[in-house]
GROMACS .gro file of C-alpha atoms in nm:
model
  418
    1MET     CA    1  -1.356  -0.547  -0.281
    2LYS     CA    2  -1.251  -0.533   0.084
    3LEU     CA    3  -0.889  -0.464   0.201
    4LEU     CA    4  -0.728  -0.501   0.532
    5HIS     CA    5  -0.429  -0.278   0.595
    6THR     CA    6  -0.173  -0.336   0.882
    7SER     CA    7   0.186  -0.220   0.934
    8ASP     CA    8   0.495  -0.185   1.139
    9TRP     CA    9   0.471  -0.492   1.361
   10HIS     CA   10   0.834  -0.467   1.482
   11LEU     CA   11   0.835  -0.816   1.613
   12GLY     CA   12   1.118  -0.878   1.850
   13ALA     CA   13   1.119  -0.520   1.979
   14LYS     CA   14   1.226  -0.459   2.340
   15LEU     CA   15   1.155  -0.163   2.574
   16GLY     CA   16   1.468  -0.139   2.770
   17ARG     CA   17   1.528  -0.493   2.899
   18HIS     CA   18   1.156  -0.592   2.864
   19ASP     CA   19   1.060  -0.818   2.572
   20ARG     CA   20   0.746  -0.701   2.405
   21THR     CA   21   0.645  -1.044   2.277
   22PRO     CA   22   0.348  -1.077   2.522
   23ASP     CA   23   0.208  -0.741   2.394
   24HIS     CA   24   0.261  -0.850   2.029
   25LEU     CA   25   0.084  -1.179   2.087
   26GLU     CA   26  -0.220  -0.994   2.225
   27ALA     CA   27  -0.227  -0.738   1.944
   28LEU     CA   28  -0.182  -1.017   1.681
   29ARG     CA   29  -0.473  -1.211   1.832
   30GLY     CA   30  -0.687  -0.894   1.798
   31LEU     CA   31  -0.575  -0.844   1.435
   32LEU     CA   32  -0.658  -1.198   1.344
   33GLU     CA   33  -1.003  -1.162   1.508
   34VAL     CA   34  -1.061  -0.852   1.285
   35ALA     CA   35  -0.939  -1.038   0.978
   36GLU     CA   36  -1.156  -1.339   1.041
   37GLY     CA   37  -1.458  -1.132   1.122
   38GLU     CA   38  -1.425  -0.907   0.818
   39ALA     CA   39  -1.311  -1.167   0.567
   40PRO     CA   40  -1.122  -0.933   0.342
   41ASP     CA   41  -1.030  -1.007  -0.018
   42LEU     CA   42  -0.666  -0.885   0.024
   43ILE     CA   43  -0.433  -0.802   0.312
   44LEU     CA   44  -0.154  -0.551   0.289
   45HIS     CA   45   0.137  -0.534   0.541
   46THR     CA   46   0.328  -0.211   0.468
   47GLY     CA   47   0.666  -0.295   0.616
   48ASP     CA   48   0.880  -0.346   0.926
   49LEU     CA   49   0.758  -0.694   0.996
   50PHE     CA   50   1.063  -0.742   1.222
   51ASP     CA   51   1.231  -0.488   1.450
   52SER     CA   52   1.591  -0.605   1.341
   53SER     CA   53   1.740  -0.754   1.030
   54ARG     CA   54   1.839  -1.069   1.213
   55PRO     CA   55   1.544  -1.164   1.429
   56PRO     CA   56   1.586  -1.442   1.694
   57HIS     CA   57   1.447  -1.793   1.599
   58GLN     CA   58   1.123  -1.748   1.819
   59THR     CA   59   1.051  -1.405   1.672
   60LEU     CA   60   1.104  -1.528   1.319
   61LYS     CA   61   0.867  -1.822   1.396
   62LEU     CA   62   0.609  -1.583   1.531
   63GLY     CA   63   0.619  -1.358   1.225
   64VAL     CA   64   0.591  -1.664   0.979
   65THR     CA   65   0.308  -1.818   1.183
   66ALA     CA   66   0.111  -1.493   1.188
   67LEU     CA   67   0.150  -1.435   0.819
   68GLY     CA   68   0.048  -1.785   0.758
   69ARG     CA   69  -0.269  -1.741   0.952
   70LEU     CA   70  -0.347  -1.412   0.772
   71ALA     CA   71  -0.281  -1.577   0.430
   72ARG     CA   72  -0.531  -1.846   0.500
   73ILE     CA   73  -0.795  -1.573   0.536
   74ALA     CA   74  -0.690  -1.383   0.224
   75PRO     CA   75  -0.402  -1.328  -0.010
   76THR     CA   76  -0.146  -1.134   0.180
   77VAL     CA   77   0.128  -0.909   0.061
   78VAL     CA   78   0.420  -0.779   0.274
   79ILE     CA   79   0.666  -0.512   0.166
   80ALA     CA   80   1.004  -0.468   0.313
   81GLY     CA   81   1.055  -0.185   0.566
   82ASN     CA   82   1.379  -0.021   0.678
   83HIS     CA   83   1.401  -0.260   0.974
   84ASP     CA   84   1.359  -0.566   0.767
   85SER     CA   85   1.632  -0.772   0.596
   86PRO     CA   86   1.554  -0.802   0.219
   87ARG     CA   87   1.753  -1.121   0.207
   88LEU     CA   88   1.552  -1.286   0.479
   89LEU     CA   89   1.218  -1.179   0.335
   90GLU     CA   90   1.329  -1.315  -0.005
   91VAL     CA   91   1.393  -1.664   0.155
   92ILE     CA   92   1.044  -1.650   0.310
   93ASP     CA   93   0.901  -1.544  -0.022
   94ASP     CA   94   1.069  -1.835  -0.207
   95LEU     CA   95   0.904  -2.072   0.043
   96ALA     CA   96   0.568  -1.903   0.002
   97ALA     CA   97   0.598  -1.940  -0.373
   98ALA     CA   98   0.596  -2.321  -0.338
   99ALA     CA   99   0.235  -2.316  -0.205
  100ASP     CA  100  -0.033  -2.402  -0.462
  101PRO     CA  101  -0.242  -2.184  -0.474
  102ARG     CA  102  -0.008  -1.916  -0.355
  103ARG     CA  103  -0.140  -1.704  -0.078
  104LEU     CA  104   0.163  -1.494   0.049
  105TRP     CA  105   0.400  -1.254  -0.123
  106LEU     CA  106   0.700  -1.071   0.031
  107VAL     CA  107   0.823  -0.773  -0.189
  108THR     CA  108   1.173  -0.639  -0.156
  109THR     CA  109   1.196  -0.434  -0.463
  110PRO     CA  110   0.952  -0.212  -0.643
  111GLU     CA  111   0.709  -0.412  -0.852
  112VAL     CA  112   0.338  -0.452  -0.945
  113LEU     CA  113   0.134  -0.755  -0.828
  114SER     CA  114  -0.202  -0.844  -0.984
  115PHE     CA  115  -0.475  -1.045  -0.832
  116PRO     CA  116  -0.817  -1.158  -0.972
  117GLY     CA  117  -1.009  -1.007  -0.697
  118ARG     CA  118  -1.377  -1.091  -0.602
  119PRO     CA  119  -1.598  -1.132  -0.788
  120GLU     CA  120  -1.333  -1.164  -1.068
  121LEU     CA  121  -1.250  -0.800  -1.026
  122PRO     CA  122  -0.889  -0.735  -1.129
  123VAL     CA  123  -0.677  -0.573  -0.862
  124SER     CA  124  -0.322  -0.443  -0.916
  125VAL     CA  125  -0.092  -0.326  -0.631
  126ALA     CA  126   0.205  -0.092  -0.699
  127CYS     CA  127   0.454  -0.192  -0.422
  128VAL     CA  128   0.727   0.031  -0.312
  129PRO     CA  129   0.944  -0.116  -0.020
  130PHE     CA  130   1.172   0.107   0.174
  131ILE     CA  131   1.447   0.261  -0.057
  132PRO     CA  132   1.757   0.438   0.091
  133PRO     CA  133   1.852   0.766  -0.078
  134GLY     CA  134   2.159   0.607  -0.215
  135ALA     CA  135   1.976   0.353  -0.416
  136ILE     CA  136   1.686   0.571  -0.555
  137ALA     CA  137   1.861   0.636  -0.888
  138ASP     CA  138   1.861   0.265  -0.964
  139PHE     CA  139   1.484   0.253  -0.952
  140ALA     CA  140   1.387   0.600  -1.074
  141SER     CA  141   1.537   0.575  -1.426
  142GLY     CA  142   1.633   0.316  -1.675
  143ASP     CA  143   1.980   0.464  -1.671
  144PRO     CA  144   2.095   0.558  -1.313
  145SER     CA  145   2.390   0.752  -1.444
  146ARG     CA  146   2.156   1.000  -1.611
  147PHE     CA  147   1.915   1.054  -1.327
  148GLU     CA  148   1.919   1.407  -1.189
  149GLY     CA  149   1.718   1.506  -0.886
  150ASP     CA  150   1.665   1.435  -0.523
  151TYR     CA  151   1.504   1.160  -0.331
  152ALA     CA  152   1.152   1.297  -0.372
  153ASP     CA  153   1.197   1.337  -0.746
  154GLY     CA  154   1.328   0.970  -0.770
  155ILE     CA  155   1.026   0.833  -0.570
  156GLN     CA  156   0.780   1.040  -0.788
  157ALA     CA  157   0.934   0.910  -1.102
  158LEU     CA  158   0.920   0.551  -0.971
  159ASN     CA  159   0.558   0.593  -0.858
  160ARG     CA  160   0.466   0.729  -1.202
  161GLY     CA  161   0.597   0.415  -1.384
  162LEU     CA  162   0.454   0.167  -1.135
  163LEU     CA  163   0.100   0.327  -1.126
  164GLU     CA  164   0.096   0.328  -1.503
  165GLU     CA  165   0.185  -0.041  -1.521
  166ALA     CA  166  -0.073  -0.107  -1.243
  167HIS     CA  167  -0.347   0.061  -1.445
  168GLN     CA  168  -0.252  -0.136  -1.761
  169ASP     CA  169  -0.266  -0.465  -1.557
  170ALA     CA  170  -0.595  -0.388  -1.391
  171GLY     CA  171  -0.774  -0.271  -1.709
  172PRO     CA  172  -1.045  -0.018  -1.737
  173GLY     CA  173  -1.278  -0.170  -1.466
  174GLY     CA  174  -1.004  -0.282  -1.233
  175ILE     CA  175  -0.885  -0.150  -0.892
  176VAL     CA  176  -0.541   0.005  -0.846
  177LEU     CA  177  -0.384   0.009  -0.505
  178TYR     CA  178  -0.063   0.165  -0.376
  179ALA     CA  179   0.153   0.019  -0.098
  180ALA     CA  180   0.479   0.186   0.043
  181HIS     CA  181   0.709   0.208   0.335
  182LEU     CA  182   0.795   0.582   0.297
  183HIS     CA  183   0.795   0.903   0.483
  184LEU     CA  184   0.561   1.158   0.305
  185GLN     CA  185   0.639   1.523   0.346
  186GLY     CA  186   0.376   1.667   0.598
  187ALA     CA  187   0.321   1.336   0.778
  188ARG     CA  188   0.344   1.342   1.158
  189PRO     CA  189   0.615   1.125   1.283
  190GLY     CA  190   0.577   0.951   1.629
  191LYS     CA  191   0.855   0.933   1.881
  192SER     CA  192   0.985   0.589   1.805
  193GLU     CA  193   1.090   0.591   1.444
  194ARG     CA  194   1.452   0.600   1.351
  195ARG     CA  195   1.476   0.976   1.323
  196ILE     CA  196   1.729   0.963   1.040
  197THR     CA  197   1.478   0.780   0.817
  198VAL     CA  198   1.202   1.036   0.863
  199GLY     CA  199   1.401   1.344   0.791
  200GLU     CA  200   1.394   1.570   0.483
  201ASP     CA  201   1.639   1.348   0.294
  202TYR     CA  202   1.383   1.063   0.306
  203ALA     CA  203   1.067   1.273   0.247
  204ALA     CA  204   0.859   1.191  -0.061
  205HIS     CA  205   0.571   1.379  -0.203
  206VAL     CA  206   0.203   1.285  -0.227
  207GLU     CA  207   0.162   1.416  -0.587
  208GLY     CA  208   0.047   1.160  -0.832
  209LEU     CA  209  -0.086   0.910  -0.574
  210HIS     CA  210  -0.452   1.018  -0.655
  211ARG     CA  211  -0.434   0.766  -0.929
  212ALA     CA  212  -0.472   0.483  -0.676
  213SER     CA  213  -0.798   0.402  -0.521
  214TYR     CA  214  -0.626   0.358  -0.182
  215CYS     CA  215  -0.268   0.427  -0.067
  216ALA     CA  216  -0.149   0.193   0.208
  217PHE     CA  217   0.152   0.340   0.395
  218GLY     CA  218   0.387   0.222   0.664
  219HIS     CA  219   0.694   0.363   0.843
  220ILE     CA  220   0.527   0.638   1.056
  221HIS     CA  221   0.410   0.485   1.386
  222ASP     CA  222   0.119   0.726   1.456
  223PRO     CA  223  -0.197   0.614   1.267
  224GLN     CA  224  -0.303   0.907   1.048
  225LEU     CA  225  -0.445   1.015   0.713
  226LEU     CA  226  -0.202   1.087   0.434
  227PRO     CA  227  -0.102   1.460   0.427
  228GLY     CA  228  -0.239   1.706   0.169
  229GLY     CA  229  -0.591   1.559   0.120
  230THR     CA  230  -0.534   1.479  -0.250
  231ALA     CA  231  -0.477   1.095  -0.213
  232GLN     CA  232  -0.707   0.851  -0.038
  233GLY     CA  233  -0.507   0.659   0.211
  234ARG     CA  234  -0.361   0.613   0.555
  235TYR     CA  235  -0.059   0.519   0.766
  236ALA     CA  236  -0.182   0.221   0.963
  237GLY     CA  237   0.071   0.291   1.239
  238SER     CA  238   0.254   0.034   1.451
  239LEU     CA  239   0.091  -0.266   1.586
  240ILE     CA  240   0.174  -0.176   1.958
  241ALA     CA  241   0.312   0.127   2.136
  242LEU     CA  242   0.686   0.084   2.097
  243ASP     CA  243   0.794   0.350   2.346
  244PHE     CA  244   0.640   0.588   2.600
  245GLY     CA  245   0.608   0.855   2.325
  246GLU     CA  246   0.324   0.633   2.176
  247ARG     CA  247   0.160   0.540   2.511
  248GLU     CA  248  -0.158   0.753   2.452
  249ARG     CA  249  -0.208   0.630   2.084
  250THR     CA  250  -0.479   0.386   2.013
  251LYS     CA  251  -0.337   0.113   1.769
  252GLN     CA  252  -0.556   0.019   1.480
  253ALA     CA  253  -0.612  -0.197   1.173
  254VAL     CA  254  -0.747  -0.025   0.864
  255LEU     CA  255  -1.052  -0.166   0.677
  256VAL     CA  256  -1.105  -0.034   0.318
  257THR     CA  257  -1.416  -0.116   0.118
  258ILE     CA  258  -1.397  -0.017  -0.256
  259ALA     CA  259  -1.721  -0.020  -0.460
  260ASP     CA  260  -1.877   0.284  -0.612
  261ASP     CA  261  -1.676   0.485  -0.365
  262VAL     CA  262  -1.396   0.418  -0.115
  263ARG     CA  263  -1.493   0.370   0.248
  264VAL     CA  264  -1.213   0.370   0.499
  265GLU     CA  265  -1.275   0.248   0.860
  266THR     CA  266  -1.051   0.158   1.152
  267ARG     CA  267  -1.067  -0.120   1.403
  268ASP     CA  268  -0.901  -0.071   1.742
  269LEU     CA  269  -0.652  -0.337   1.845
  270PRO     CA  270  -0.558  -0.461   2.198
  271ALA     CA  271  -0.274  -0.254   2.339
  272GLY     CA  272  -0.099  -0.521   2.547
  273ARG     CA  273   0.059  -0.404   2.863
  274PRO     CA  274  -0.003  -0.028   2.922
  275LEU     CA  275   0.302   0.196   2.932
  276THR     CA  276   0.252   0.386   3.251
  277GLU     CA  277   0.441   0.707   3.351
  278PHE     CA  278   0.442   0.830   3.714
  279ALA     CA  279   0.591   1.133   3.896
  280GLY     CA  280   0.522   1.207   4.252
  281THR     CA  281   0.607   1.121   4.626
  282LEU     CA  282   0.662   0.787   4.770
  283ALA     CA  283   0.311   0.803   4.929
  284ASP     CA  284   0.166   0.880   4.590
  285LEU     CA  285   0.348   0.580   4.440
  286GLN     CA  286   0.222   0.355   4.723
  287GLY     CA  287  -0.132   0.461   4.661
  288ARG     CA  288  -0.098   0.368   4.301
  289ALA     CA  289   0.081   0.046   4.340
  290GLU     CA  290  -0.038  -0.102   4.665
  291GLY     CA  291  -0.242  -0.424   4.630
  292GLY     CA  292  -0.109  -0.478   4.281
  293GLY     CA  293  -0.233  -0.155   4.138
  294LEU     CA  294   0.059  -0.135   3.891
  295ASP     CA  295   0.067  -0.500   3.806
  296GLY     CA  296   0.056  -0.579   3.434
  297CYS     CA  297   0.207  -0.254   3.319
  298ILE     CA  298   0.555  -0.122   3.215
  299LEU     CA  299   0.644   0.157   3.443
  300LYS     CA  300   0.853   0.462   3.405
  301ALA     CA  301   0.856   0.639   3.742
  302ARG     CA  302   1.025   0.937   3.913
  303VAL     CA  303   0.990   0.941   4.295
  304ILE     CA  304   1.049   1.273   4.464
  305SER     CA  305   1.169   1.263   4.823
  306ASP     CA  306   1.353   1.475   5.076
  307ASP     CA  307   1.603   1.201   5.152
  308PRO     CA  308   1.726   0.907   4.945
  309ILE     CA  309   1.502   0.598   4.946
  310LEU     CA  310   1.743   0.310   4.952
  311ASP     CA  311   1.486   0.034   4.928
  312LEU     CA  312   1.260   0.195   4.659
  313ALA     CA  313   1.271  -0.093   4.422
  314ASP     CA  314   1.198  -0.348   4.693
  315ARG     CA  315   0.907  -0.140   4.821
  316LEU     CA  316   0.756  -0.123   4.470
  317ALA     CA  317   0.809  -0.494   4.421
  318GLY     CA  318   0.621  -0.558   4.746
  319TRP     CA  319   0.329  -0.348   4.643
  320SER     CA  320   0.306  -0.457   4.277
  321PRO     CA  321   0.510  -0.769   4.232
  322ASP     CA  322   0.397  -0.811   3.864
  323CYS     CA  323   0.494  -0.454   3.771
  324ALA     CA  324   0.761  -0.449   3.487
  325VAL     CA  325   0.991  -0.147   3.570
  326PHE     CA  326   1.140   0.025   3.273
  327GLU     CA  327   1.282   0.321   3.468
  328LEU     CA  328   1.268   0.405   3.845
  329ILE     CA  329   1.439   0.731   3.950
  330ASN     CA  330   1.459   0.879   4.294
  331THR     CA  331   1.492   1.255   4.278
  332ILE     CA  332   1.614   1.402   4.611
  333ALA     CA  333   1.449   1.746   4.676
  334ARG     CA  334   1.685   1.847   4.968
  335GLN     CA  335   2.004   1.735   4.810
  336PRO     CA  336   2.264   2.008   4.889
  337VAL     CA  337   2.401   2.209   4.593
  338LYS     CA  338   2.742   2.367   4.628
  339PRO     CA  339   2.741   2.708   4.472
  340ILE     CA  340   2.998   2.779   4.197
  341ASP     CA  341   3.251   3.045   4.300
  342PRO     CA  342   3.376   3.205   3.986
  343ASP     CA  343   3.674   3.347   4.162
  344SER     CA  344   3.789   3.008   4.292
  345GLU     CA  345   4.045   2.818   4.107
  346GLY     CA  346   3.902   2.489   4.237
  347ASP     CA  347   4.109   2.177   4.315
  348GLU     CA  348   4.429   2.110   4.136
  349GLU     CA  349   4.397   1.868   3.857
  350PRO     CA  350   4.561   1.527   3.930
  351GLN     CA  351   4.866   1.434   3.727
  352LEU     CA  352   4.824   1.153   3.454
  353ASP     CA  353   5.070   0.922   3.634
  354GLU     CA  354   4.862   0.964   3.945
  355LEU     CA  355   4.531   0.882   3.749
  356PHE     CA  356   4.711   0.580   3.590
  357ARG     CA  357   4.802   0.450   3.931
  358GLU     CA  358   4.443   0.493   4.055
  359TRP     CA  359   4.314   0.319   3.745
  360ARG     CA  360   4.542   0.024   3.801
  361GLY     CA  361   4.435  -0.007   4.147
  362THR     CA  362   4.065   0.022   4.098
  363ALA     CA  363   3.951  -0.045   3.749
  364ALA     CA  364   4.202  -0.241   3.556
  365ARG     CA  365   4.074  -0.597   3.480
  366GLY     CA  366   4.266  -0.874   3.658
  367ILE     CA  367   4.500  -0.637   3.843
  368LYS     CA  368   4.464  -0.635   4.215
  369ALA     CA  369   4.701  -0.361   4.308
  370PRO     CA  370   4.927  -0.101   4.147
  371ASP     CA  371   5.260  -0.223   4.021
  372ASP     CA  372   5.534   0.025   4.119
  373ASP     CA  373   5.757  -0.078   3.822
  374VAL     CA  374   5.470  -0.031   3.574
  375CYS     CA  375   5.375   0.299   3.713
  376ALA     CA  376   5.733   0.415   3.715
  377LEU     CA  377   5.771   0.318   3.337
  378PHE     CA  378   5.441   0.505   3.260
  379ALA     CA  379   5.577   0.818   3.450
  380GLN     CA  380   5.902   0.779   3.250
  381ALA     CA  381   5.706   0.766   2.922
  382LEU     CA  382   5.512   1.069   3.018
  383GLY     CA  383   5.839   1.252   3.083
  384GLY     CA  384   5.958   1.185   2.736
  385VAL     CA  385   5.647   1.323   2.558
  386GLY     CA  386   5.739   1.600   2.307
  387GLN     CA  387   6.116   1.519   2.323
  388GLU     CA  388   6.314   1.407   2.018
  389ALA     CA  389   6.498   1.137   2.219
  390GLY     CA  390   6.255   0.981   2.454
  391PRO     CA  391   6.319   0.730   2.733
  392ASP     CA  392   6.454   0.392   2.612
  393PHE     CA  393   6.308   0.203   2.901
  394GLY     CA  394   6.625   0.011   2.946
  395LEU     CA  395   6.645  -0.104   2.584
  396THR     CA  396   6.996   0.034   2.521
  397PRO     CA  397   7.187  -0.205   2.755
  398LEU     CA  398   6.970  -0.499   2.630
  399LEU     CA  399   7.050  -0.414   2.272
  400SER     CA  400   7.415  -0.393   2.354
  401GLU     CA  401   7.424  -0.730   2.514
  402THR     CA  402   7.232  -0.880   2.218
  403GLN     CA  403   7.471  -0.741   1.969
  404GLU     CA  404   7.767  -0.884   2.163
  405VAL     CA  405   7.621  -1.229   2.153
  406LEU     CA  406   7.554  -1.203   1.780
  407ASP     CA  407   7.910  -1.094   1.722
  408ARG     CA  408   8.047  -1.380   1.918
  409LEU     CA  409   7.825  -1.624   1.720
  410ALA     CA  410   7.941  -1.478   1.397
  411ALA     CA  411   8.317  -1.512   1.493
  412SER     CA  412   8.284  -1.874   1.615
  413PRO     CA  413   8.464  -2.123   1.399
  414ASN     CA  414   8.187  -2.390   1.434
  415PRO     CA  415   7.852  -2.198   1.456
  416GLY     CA  416   7.660  -2.525   1.442
  417GLY     CA  417   7.857  -2.690   1.726
  418PRO     CA  418   7.796  -2.693   2.103
   0.00000   0.00000   0.00000
């Protein structure tokens, strides 16, 4: 059989203010070309279909359309990643279940899926979507209250049960695959994952995964072999470079052929707009950008000059009007630096009432100028800090007048009269 493995599309992602949809479209076209040319028997997407749990309408439409295109080529399985909303994927899965024959599955809880394969070769896939540490006990044991162990122990117990079930479903001559959105201990994270979900608390072990013919992993954005060398499999990596930490990584789709042995190959995918870093002088930048030299890229630049360049952004736009600027910093080489005198007491700190008056005059919304009465009340309040009887802000006379009115009303022979 032939398997196509892809992962971590992160549809809807942005880099700064720049929408990455054009880059996703180019990479998806390349992925579809690989799928059409290779004609796999099964396609596995190992999580993070979307970049957020509530993708915008156009992003949702792009994801569903792309999955529909893949499903027309081969049965397609998507497992939920840590960025995906399980509830949203369940809705899409319910709609996919209405197709006859069914070609698309979206998995949000650990389970085994079985397919007839080609030619009539049973294939079972043990699916492990992203599981947070707080939920692992629910899946690792029939009785969560009796589970003892850490996250890695729980994942190992879960894998053991799923792979056993997959082998039973596939039978003696069948193929068992494993698909997960997990961080394996020893894997090399990129620089764009959520760091909290690739730490030690989320690390699983590779032990036991050798029972699968191929292990398809998602979650780590750098394409790589599984650590340890005991299990056959790969992290497919993200579909596009999601930030500048991935700018030199070639993005890939993984093609797996399983016969008498397992052959794993990769197919490079279009990168979309290149992420370009620059550091140098204004003349260096002009040399790179003039005549549209930086058009079609997303730029992170630091320009070094002796004096401030007030029209730096305008100059860059004139040289390369179609350059998408992520960051443009002007570093001043001759900027004077005042030495620190350890013996100097420095300027006296302004008082809080002075800072309050300055704030009302410059930053407070809807206030045009300081109000002397308000500032006086603020100063009065500060003066009462730490005292048992603080300022009453003129409330005592007001309370006295109010009480006098109430007393007269109570003494009136006809309270309801005029």
